[in-house]
PDB file of C-alpha atoms in Angstrom:
ATOM      1  CA  UNK A   1     -14.639   2.660  10.063  1.00 73.00           C
ATOM      2  CA  UNK A   2     -11.127   3.278  11.252  1.00 80.00           C
ATOM      3  CA  UNK A   3      -9.464   6.432  10.043  1.00 89.00           C
ATOM      4  CA  UNK A   4      -6.282   8.405  10.493  1.00 94.00           C
ATOM      5  CA  UNK A   5      -6.171  12.175  10.487  1.00 95.00           C
ATOM      6  CA  UNK A   6      -3.113  14.357  10.007  1.00 96.00           C
ATOM      7  CA  UNK A   7      -3.838  17.910  10.981  1.00 88.00           C
ATOM      8  CA  UNK A   8      -1.302  19.731   8.874  1.00 89.00           C
ATOM      9  CA  UNK A   9      -1.442  19.560   5.102  1.00 92.00           C
ATOM     10  CA  UNK A  10       1.692  21.584   4.455  1.00 96.00           C
ATOM     11  CA  UNK A  11       4.289  22.739   6.967  1.00 97.00           C
ATOM     12  CA  UNK A  12       7.052  25.177   6.086  1.00 98.00           C
ATOM     13  CA  UNK A  13       9.996  25.552   8.444  1.00 98.00           C
ATOM     14  CA  UNK A  14      13.443  27.060   8.420  1.00 97.00           C
ATOM     15  CA  UNK A  15      16.447  24.865   9.106  1.00 97.00           C
ATOM     16  CA  UNK A  16      17.088  24.228  12.795  1.00 97.00           C
ATOM     17  CA  UNK A  17      13.447  24.841  13.694  1.00 98.00           C
ATOM     18  CA  UNK A  18      11.628  22.229  15.745  1.00 98.00           C
ATOM     19  CA  UNK A  19       9.005  20.046  14.152  1.00 97.00           C
ATOM     20  CA  UNK A  20       5.826  18.488  15.404  1.00 97.00           C
ATOM     21  CA  UNK A  21       3.366  16.795  13.066  1.00 97.00           C
ATOM     22  CA  UNK A  22       0.025  15.751  14.444  1.00 97.00           C
ATOM     23  CA  UNK A  23      -1.638  12.386  13.906  1.00 97.00           C
ATOM     24  CA  UNK A  24      -4.883  11.120  15.394  1.00 97.00           C
ATOM     25  CA  UNK A  25      -6.652   7.864  14.754  1.00 95.00           C
ATOM     26  CA  UNK A  26     -10.113   6.592  15.404  1.00 92.00           C
ATOM     27  CA  UNK A  27     -10.195   3.072  16.792  1.00 86.00           C
ATOM     28  CA  UNK A  28     -10.873   1.890  20.292  1.00 79.00           C
ATOM     29  CA  UNK A  29      -8.913  -1.350  20.248  1.00 82.00           C
ATOM     30  CA  UNK A  30      -5.279  -2.320  20.011  1.00 83.00           C
ATOM     31  CA  UNK A  31      -3.318  -0.490  17.366  1.00 87.00           C
ATOM     32  CA  UNK A  32       0.138  -0.537  15.889  1.00 89.00           C
ATOM     33  CA  UNK A  33       1.318   2.896  14.783  1.00 92.00           C
ATOM     34  CA  UNK A  34       3.779   4.006  12.147  1.00 93.00           C
ATOM     35  CA  UNK A  35       5.323   7.045  10.570  1.00 96.00           C
ATOM     36  CA  UNK A  36       6.571   6.779   7.018  1.00 95.00           C
ATOM     37  CA  UNK A  37       8.509   9.308   4.961  1.00 96.00           C
ATOM     38  CA  UNK A  38       8.368   9.715   1.207  1.00 93.00           C
ATOM     39  CA  UNK A  39      11.136  11.795  -0.359  1.00 93.00           C
ATOM     40  CA  UNK A  40      10.273  13.374  -3.708  1.00 88.00           C
ATOM     41  CA  UNK A  41       9.868  10.721  -6.361  1.00 84.00           C
ATOM     42  CA  UNK A  42      10.739   7.883  -4.015  1.00 86.00           C
ATOM     43  CA  UNK A  43       9.019   5.064  -2.190  1.00 86.00           C
ATOM     44  CA  UNK A  44       7.880   5.072   1.393  1.00 91.00           C
ATOM     45  CA  UNK A  45      10.435   4.454   4.078  1.00 92.00           C
ATOM     46  CA  UNK A  46       9.709   3.594   7.676  1.00 92.00           C
ATOM     47  CA  UNK A  47      10.740   6.280  10.157  1.00 95.00           C
ATOM     48  CA  UNK A  48       9.530   4.616  13.321  1.00 94.00           C
ATOM     49  CA  UNK A  49       6.868   2.350  14.730  1.00 92.00           C
ATOM     50  CA  UNK A  50       5.053   1.657  17.974  1.00 92.00           C
ATOM     51  CA  UNK A  51       3.632  -1.695  19.043  1.00 88.00           C
ATOM     52  CA  UNK A  52       3.784  -1.700  22.823  1.00 87.00           C
ATOM     53  CA  UNK A  53       5.895  -0.615  25.766  1.00 91.00           C
ATOM     54  CA  UNK A  54       7.462   2.813  26.117  1.00 94.00           C
ATOM     55  CA  UNK A  55       5.102   5.275  24.416  1.00 95.00           C
ATOM     56  CA  UNK A  56       8.031   7.454  23.377  1.00 97.00           C
ATOM     57  CA  UNK A  57       9.528   5.870  20.294  1.00 96.00           C
ATOM     58  CA  UNK A  58      12.785   6.874  18.666  1.00 96.00           C
ATOM     59  CA  UNK A  59      13.299   6.360  14.957  1.00 94.00           C
ATOM     60  CA  UNK A  60      15.842   7.054  12.291  1.00 94.00           C
ATOM     61  CA  UNK A  61      17.291  10.455  11.352  1.00 95.00           C
ATOM     62  CA  UNK A  62      16.603  11.940  14.800  1.00 96.00           C
ATOM     63  CA  UNK A  63      12.822  11.570  14.663  1.00 97.00           C
ATOM     64  CA  UNK A  64      10.707  10.484  17.591  1.00 98.00           C
ATOM     65  CA  UNK A  65       7.016  10.042  18.256  1.00 98.00           C
ATOM     66  CA  UNK A  66       4.859   9.819  21.326  1.00 97.00           C
ATOM     67  CA  UNK A  67       1.833   7.584  21.651  1.00 96.00           C
ATOM     68  CA  UNK A  68      -0.828   9.096  23.891  1.00 95.00           C
ATOM     69  CA  UNK A  69      -3.554   6.482  24.168  1.00 92.00           C
ATOM     70  CA  UNK A  70      -6.063   8.754  25.908  1.00 93.00           C
ATOM     71  CA  UNK A  71      -5.834  11.224  23.029  1.00 95.00           C
ATOM     72  CA  UNK A  72      -5.648   8.604  20.264  1.00 95.00           C
ATOM     73  CA  UNK A  73      -2.584  10.470  19.049  1.00 96.00           C
ATOM     74  CA  UNK A  74       0.854   9.607  17.717  1.00 97.00           C
ATOM     75  CA  UNK A  75       2.617  12.882  16.974  1.00 97.00           C
ATOM     76  CA  UNK A  76       5.959  13.015  15.205  1.00 98.00           C
ATOM     77  CA  UNK A  77       8.706  15.310  16.473  1.00 98.00           C
ATOM     78  CA  UNK A  78      12.201  16.384  15.601  1.00 98.00           C
ATOM     79  CA  UNK A  79      14.088  19.008  17.629  1.00 97.00           C
ATOM     80  CA  UNK A  80      15.978  20.525  14.702  1.00 97.00           C
ATOM     81  CA  UNK A  81      15.045  19.950  11.081  1.00 98.00           C
ATOM     82  CA  UNK A  82      17.393  20.002   8.119  1.00 97.00           C
ATOM     83  CA  UNK A  83      16.824  20.872   4.488  1.00 96.00           C
ATOM     84  CA  UNK A  84      17.140  17.161   3.689  1.00 96.00           C
ATOM     85  CA  UNK A  85      14.009  16.473   5.769  1.00 97.00           C
ATOM     86  CA  UNK A  86      11.903  18.035   3.023  1.00 97.00           C
ATOM     87  CA  UNK A  87       9.455  15.257   2.169  1.00 97.00           C
ATOM     88  CA  UNK A  88       5.938  13.951   2.619  1.00 95.00           C
ATOM     89  CA  UNK A  89       5.210  12.340   5.977  1.00 97.00           C
ATOM     90  CA  UNK A  90       2.525   9.743   6.494  1.00 96.00           C
ATOM     91  CA  UNK A  91       1.058   8.440   9.708  1.00 96.00           C
ATOM     92  CA  UNK A  92      -0.397   4.930   9.489  1.00 94.00           C
ATOM     93  CA  UNK A  93      -2.301   2.565  11.720  1.00 92.00           C
ATOM     94  CA  UNK A  94      -2.696  -1.177  11.753  1.00 87.00           C
ATOM     95  CA  UNK A  95      -5.618  -2.429  13.798  1.00 79.00           C
ATOM     96  CA  UNK A  96      -5.690  -5.754  15.576  1.00 65.00           C
ATOM     97  CA  UNK A  97      -8.391  -7.421  13.543  1.00 61.00           C
ATOM     98  CA  UNK A  98      -7.236  -6.580  10.038  1.00 67.00           C
ATOM     99  CA  UNK A  99      -4.000  -8.454   9.555  1.00 67.00           C
ATOM    100  CA  UNK A 100      -1.405  -6.599   7.582  1.00 78.00           C
ATOM    101  CA  UNK A 101      -3.590  -3.758   6.344  1.00 85.00           C
ATOM    102  CA  UNK A 102      -2.232  -0.251   6.934  1.00 89.00           C
ATOM    103  CA  UNK A 103      -4.606   2.706   7.096  1.00 91.00           C
ATOM    104  CA  UNK A 104      -2.835   5.908   6.131  1.00 94.00           C
ATOM    105  CA  UNK A 105      -3.442   9.515   6.965  1.00 95.00           C
ATOM    106  CA  UNK A 106      -3.615  12.136   4.247  1.00 93.00           C
ATOM    107  CA  UNK A 107       0.031  12.991   4.556  1.00 95.00           C
ATOM    108  CA  UNK A 108       1.818  16.188   5.574  1.00 96.00           C
ATOM    109  CA  UNK A 109       4.155  17.904   3.183  1.00 96.00           C
ATOM    110  CA  UNK A 110       7.173  19.337   4.987  1.00 97.00           C
ATOM    111  CA  UNK A 111       9.238  22.009   3.277  1.00 97.00           C
ATOM    112  CA  UNK A 112      12.438  23.072   5.011  1.00 97.00           C
ATOM    113  CA  UNK A 113      14.030  26.314   3.864  1.00 96.00           C
ATOM    114  CA  UNK A 114      17.843  26.413   3.955  1.00 90.00           C
TER     115      UNK A 114
ATOM    116  CA  UNK B   1      19.506  -6.130  -5.568  1.00 65.00           C
ATOM    117  CA  UNK B   2      16.238  -4.251  -5.140  1.00 72.00           C
ATOM    118  CA  UNK B   3      14.118  -5.894  -2.438  1.00 91.00           C
ATOM    119  CA  UNK B   4      10.721  -5.042  -3.960  1.00 95.00           C
ATOM    120  CA  UNK B   5      10.874  -4.149  -7.630  1.00 95.00           C
ATOM    121  CA  UNK B   6       8.063  -2.884  -9.806  1.00 96.00           C
ATOM    122  CA  UNK B   7       7.885  -2.560 -13.552  1.00 96.00           C
ATOM    123  CA  UNK B   8       7.329  -0.341 -15.312  1.00 97.00           C
ATOM    124  CA  UNK B   9       8.262   2.754 -13.345  1.00 95.00           C
ATOM    125  CA  UNK B  10       6.185   4.976 -15.633  1.00 96.00           C
ATOM    126  CA  UNK B  11       3.212   4.022 -17.752  1.00 97.00           C
ATOM    127  CA  UNK B  12       1.306   6.365 -20.044  1.00 97.00           C
ATOM    128  CA  UNK B  13      -1.655   4.913 -21.874  1.00 97.00           C
ATOM    129  CA  UNK B  14      -4.933   5.837 -23.478  1.00 97.00           C
ATOM    130  CA  UNK B  15      -8.376   5.394 -21.986  1.00 97.00           C
ATOM    131  CA  UNK B  16      -9.886   2.024 -22.692  1.00 97.00           C
ATOM    132  CA  UNK B  17      -6.578   0.170 -22.891  1.00 97.00           C
ATOM    133  CA  UNK B  18      -5.606  -2.813 -20.742  1.00 98.00           C
ATOM    134  CA  UNK B  19      -2.306  -2.708 -18.894  1.00 97.00           C
ATOM    135  CA  UNK B  20      -0.349  -4.696 -16.318  1.00 97.00           C
ATOM    136  CA  UNK B  21       2.059  -3.731 -13.589  1.00 98.00           C
ATOM    137  CA  UNK B  22       4.457  -6.321 -12.250  1.00 97.00           C
ATOM    138  CA  UNK B  23       5.909  -6.685  -8.781  1.00 97.00           C
ATOM    139  CA  UNK B  24       8.579  -9.014  -7.504  1.00 97.00           C
ATOM    140  CA  UNK B  25      10.137  -9.348  -4.068  1.00 96.00           C
ATOM    141  CA  UNK B  26      13.332 -11.206  -3.225  1.00 95.00           C
ATOM    142  CA  UNK B  27      12.935 -11.033   0.536  1.00 92.00           C
ATOM    143  CA  UNK B  28      11.279 -14.418   0.971  1.00 91.00           C
ATOM    144  CA  UNK B  29       8.180 -12.726   2.363  1.00 90.00           C
ATOM    145  CA  UNK B  30       4.837 -14.503   2.447  1.00 89.00           C
ATOM    146  CA  UNK B  31       2.582 -11.468   2.035  1.00 90.00           C
ATOM    147  CA  UNK B  32       2.332  -8.908  -0.753  1.00 93.00           C
ATOM    148  CA  UNK B  33       0.157  -5.838  -1.229  1.00 93.00           C
ATOM    149  CA  UNK B  34      -0.966  -3.260  -3.740  1.00 96.00           C
ATOM    150  CA  UNK B  35      -1.572   0.302  -2.580  1.00 95.00           C
ATOM    151  CA  UNK B  36      -2.850   3.199  -4.661  1.00 96.00           C
ATOM    152  CA  UNK B  37      -1.647   6.772  -4.093  1.00 93.00           C
ATOM    153  CA  UNK B  38      -3.934   9.309  -5.706  1.00 92.00           C
ATOM    154  CA  UNK B  39      -3.161  12.818  -6.935  1.00 90.00           C
ATOM    155  CA  UNK B  40      -3.597  14.183  -3.396  1.00 87.00           C
ATOM    156  CA  UNK B  41      -1.010  11.647  -2.186  1.00 87.00           C
ATOM    157  CA  UNK B  42      -3.617   9.699  -0.226  1.00 90.00           C
ATOM    158  CA  UNK B  43      -2.581   6.042   0.117  1.00 92.00           C
ATOM    159  CA  UNK B  44      -5.132   3.271   0.246  1.00 93.00           C
ATOM    160  CA  UNK B  45      -4.780  -0.485   0.216  1.00 93.00           C
ATOM    161  CA  UNK B  46      -6.235  -2.309  -2.766  1.00 95.00           C
ATOM    162  CA  UNK B  47      -5.283  -5.957  -2.354  1.00 92.00           C
ATOM    163  CA  UNK B  48      -3.258  -8.292  -0.205  1.00 91.00           C
ATOM    164  CA  UNK B  49      -2.071 -11.798  -0.972  1.00 91.00           C
ATOM    165  CA  UNK B  50      -0.655 -14.239   1.533  1.00 88.00           C
ATOM    166  CA  UNK B  51       1.275 -17.100  -0.032  1.00 87.00           C
ATOM    167  CA  UNK B  52      -0.643 -16.721  -3.312  1.00 85.00           C
ATOM    168  CA  UNK B  53      -4.025 -16.528  -1.584  1.00 88.00           C
ATOM    169  CA  UNK B  54      -6.149 -13.373  -1.764  1.00 89.00           C
ATOM    170  CA  UNK B  55      -6.636 -12.026   1.759  1.00 86.00           C
ATOM    171  CA  UNK B  56      -7.700  -8.416   1.399  1.00 84.00           C
ATOM    172  CA  UNK B  57      -9.819  -7.082  -1.429  1.00 86.00           C
ATOM    173  CA  UNK B  58     -10.935  -3.545  -0.761  1.00 86.00           C
ATOM    174  CA  UNK B  59     -13.754  -1.904  -2.719  1.00 79.00           C
ATOM    175  CA  UNK B  60     -11.831  -1.828  -5.957  1.00 89.00           C
ATOM    176  CA  UNK B  61     -13.577  -1.923  -9.364  1.00 91.00           C
ATOM    177  CA  UNK B  62     -13.665  -5.316 -11.060  1.00 92.00           C
ATOM    178  CA  UNK B  63     -11.479  -3.865 -13.799  1.00 96.00           C
ATOM    179  CA  UNK B  64      -8.569  -4.372 -11.404  1.00 96.00           C
ATOM    180  CA  UNK B  65      -7.436  -7.965 -11.129  1.00 94.00           C
ATOM    181  CA  UNK B  66      -4.426  -9.024  -9.091  1.00 94.00           C
ATOM    182  CA  UNK B  67      -2.602 -12.224  -9.885  1.00 94.00           C
ATOM    183  CA  UNK B  68      -0.016 -13.998  -7.781  1.00 94.00           C
ATOM    184  CA  UNK B  69       1.702 -16.821  -9.684  1.00 93.00           C
ATOM    185  CA  UNK B  70       3.930 -17.514  -6.693  1.00 93.00           C
ATOM    186  CA  UNK B  71       4.562 -15.835  -3.367  1.00 91.00           C
ATOM    187  CA  UNK B  72       7.403 -13.739  -4.780  1.00 95.00           C
ATOM    188  CA  UNK B  73       5.246 -12.113  -7.439  1.00 96.00           C
ATOM    189  CA  UNK B  74       2.085 -10.044  -7.384  1.00 96.00           C
ATOM    190  CA  UNK B  75       0.935  -8.491 -10.630  1.00 96.00           C
ATOM    191  CA  UNK B  76      -1.869  -6.018 -11.173  1.00 97.00           C
ATOM    192  CA  UNK B  77      -3.874  -6.089 -14.376  1.00 97.00           C
ATOM    193  CA  UNK B  78      -6.205  -3.235 -15.209  1.00 97.00           C
ATOM    194  CA  UNK B  79      -8.853  -3.486 -17.907  1.00 97.00           C
ATOM    195  CA  UNK B  80     -10.560  -0.632 -19.733  1.00 97.00           C
ATOM    196  CA  UNK B  81      -8.446   2.071 -18.140  1.00 97.00           C
ATOM    197  CA  UNK B  82     -10.179   5.281 -17.084  1.00 97.00           C
ATOM    198  CA  UNK B  83      -8.845   8.768 -16.397  1.00 96.00           C
ATOM    199  CA  UNK B  84      -9.490   8.249 -12.696  1.00 94.00           C
ATOM    200  CA  UNK B  85      -7.076   5.334 -12.614  1.00 96.00           C
ATOM    201  CA  UNK B  86      -4.196   7.767 -12.969  1.00 97.00           C
ATOM    202  CA  UNK B  87      -2.174   7.378  -9.785  1.00 96.00           C
ATOM    203  CA  UNK B  88       0.989   5.934  -8.349  1.00 95.00           C
ATOM    204  CA  UNK B  89       0.647   2.256  -7.530  1.00 96.00           C
ATOM    205  CA  UNK B  90       2.895   0.852  -4.825  1.00 95.00           C
ATOM    206  CA  UNK B  91       3.654  -2.771  -4.258  1.00 96.00           C
ATOM    207  CA  UNK B  92       4.772  -3.884  -0.808  1.00 93.00           C
ATOM    208  CA  UNK B  93       5.686  -7.089   0.967  1.00 92.00           C
ATOM    209  CA  UNK B  94       5.953  -8.295   4.545  1.00 88.00           C
ATOM    210  CA  UNK B  95       7.097 -11.504   6.219  1.00 83.00           C
ATOM    211  CA  UNK B  96       3.835 -12.855   7.635  1.00 73.00           C
ATOM    212  CA  UNK B  97       0.274 -11.728   7.268  1.00 65.00           C
ATOM    213  CA  UNK B  98      -0.508 -12.013  10.949  1.00 62.00           C
ATOM    214  CA  UNK B  99       2.452  -9.884  11.911  1.00 61.00           C
ATOM    215  CA  UNK B 100       2.824  -7.979   8.703  1.00 56.00           C
ATOM    216  CA  UNK B 101       3.182  -4.329   9.610  1.00 60.00           C
ATOM    217  CA  UNK B 102       6.386  -5.011  11.463  1.00 65.00           C
ATOM    218  CA  UNK B 103       8.237  -5.682   8.272  1.00 70.00           C
ATOM    219  CA  UNK B 104       6.647  -3.769   5.404  1.00 85.00           C
ATOM    220  CA  UNK B 105       8.943  -3.034   2.463  1.00 90.00           C
ATOM    221  CA  UNK B 106       7.601  -0.831  -0.311  1.00 92.00           C
ATOM    222  CA  UNK B 107       8.542  -0.824  -3.954  1.00 94.00           C
ATOM    223  CA  UNK B 108       9.465   2.388  -5.724  1.00 92.00           C
ATOM    224  CA  UNK B 109       6.048   2.789  -7.337  1.00 94.00           C
ATOM    225  CA  UNK B 110       4.567   2.826 -10.825  1.00 96.00           C
ATOM    226  CA  UNK B 111       3.217   6.157 -12.011  1.00 95.00           C
ATOM    227  CA  UNK B 112       0.247   5.416 -14.268  1.00 97.00           C
ATOM    228  CA  UNK B 113      -1.091   8.233 -16.423  1.00 97.00           C
ATOM    229  CA  UNK B 114      -4.239   7.654 -18.441  1.00 97.00           C
ATOM    230  CA  UNK B 115      -4.817  10.150 -21.242  1.00 97.00           C
TER     231      UNK B 115
END
């Protein structure tokens, strides 16, 4: 069965530090990849998505992610985090034979210290 | 106007009760979903409806029954609630089932607590 793995359960950073959150998936076919953010007590919001083309994807709020097909990875990065980036981050995958279904990773809690 | 709205936002109920959560979207989307987020924040799809037709039904207990009276509404009814049903339930919608992930919009969630 397809699965998504996020390596870091909880990441604590100081403001202005660089961020990289790992995401790996297990599926050999075509995938669409997503990063969602969930601020405390709120719904999920789309940060960025990859379907095809340039493997380096830029999203909102200065986030970017790189799809490395050979590593089945889609890591999220931000050069300089802010306190307002404190949230839960979810990687998700949609596989080509399952319509609109999203398979989520376990989530990574990011805490940014001011 | 909220694009995907869920009611209620919070729901506290006793074991054994029956409860419903309602979801409405005003985006004109064809496809709607229910996702469950457990206490460890793990999100998993439960159901998907495309234009009132059930498309995805994951391994969810029969106590959970979705109902879609029209493509703008997808309700979730839960019978004989158990402690393990405590979670946040998210409704979502997308334009077309075949191309759905491109346009997912999530609701704000319903936090269900079973005591």
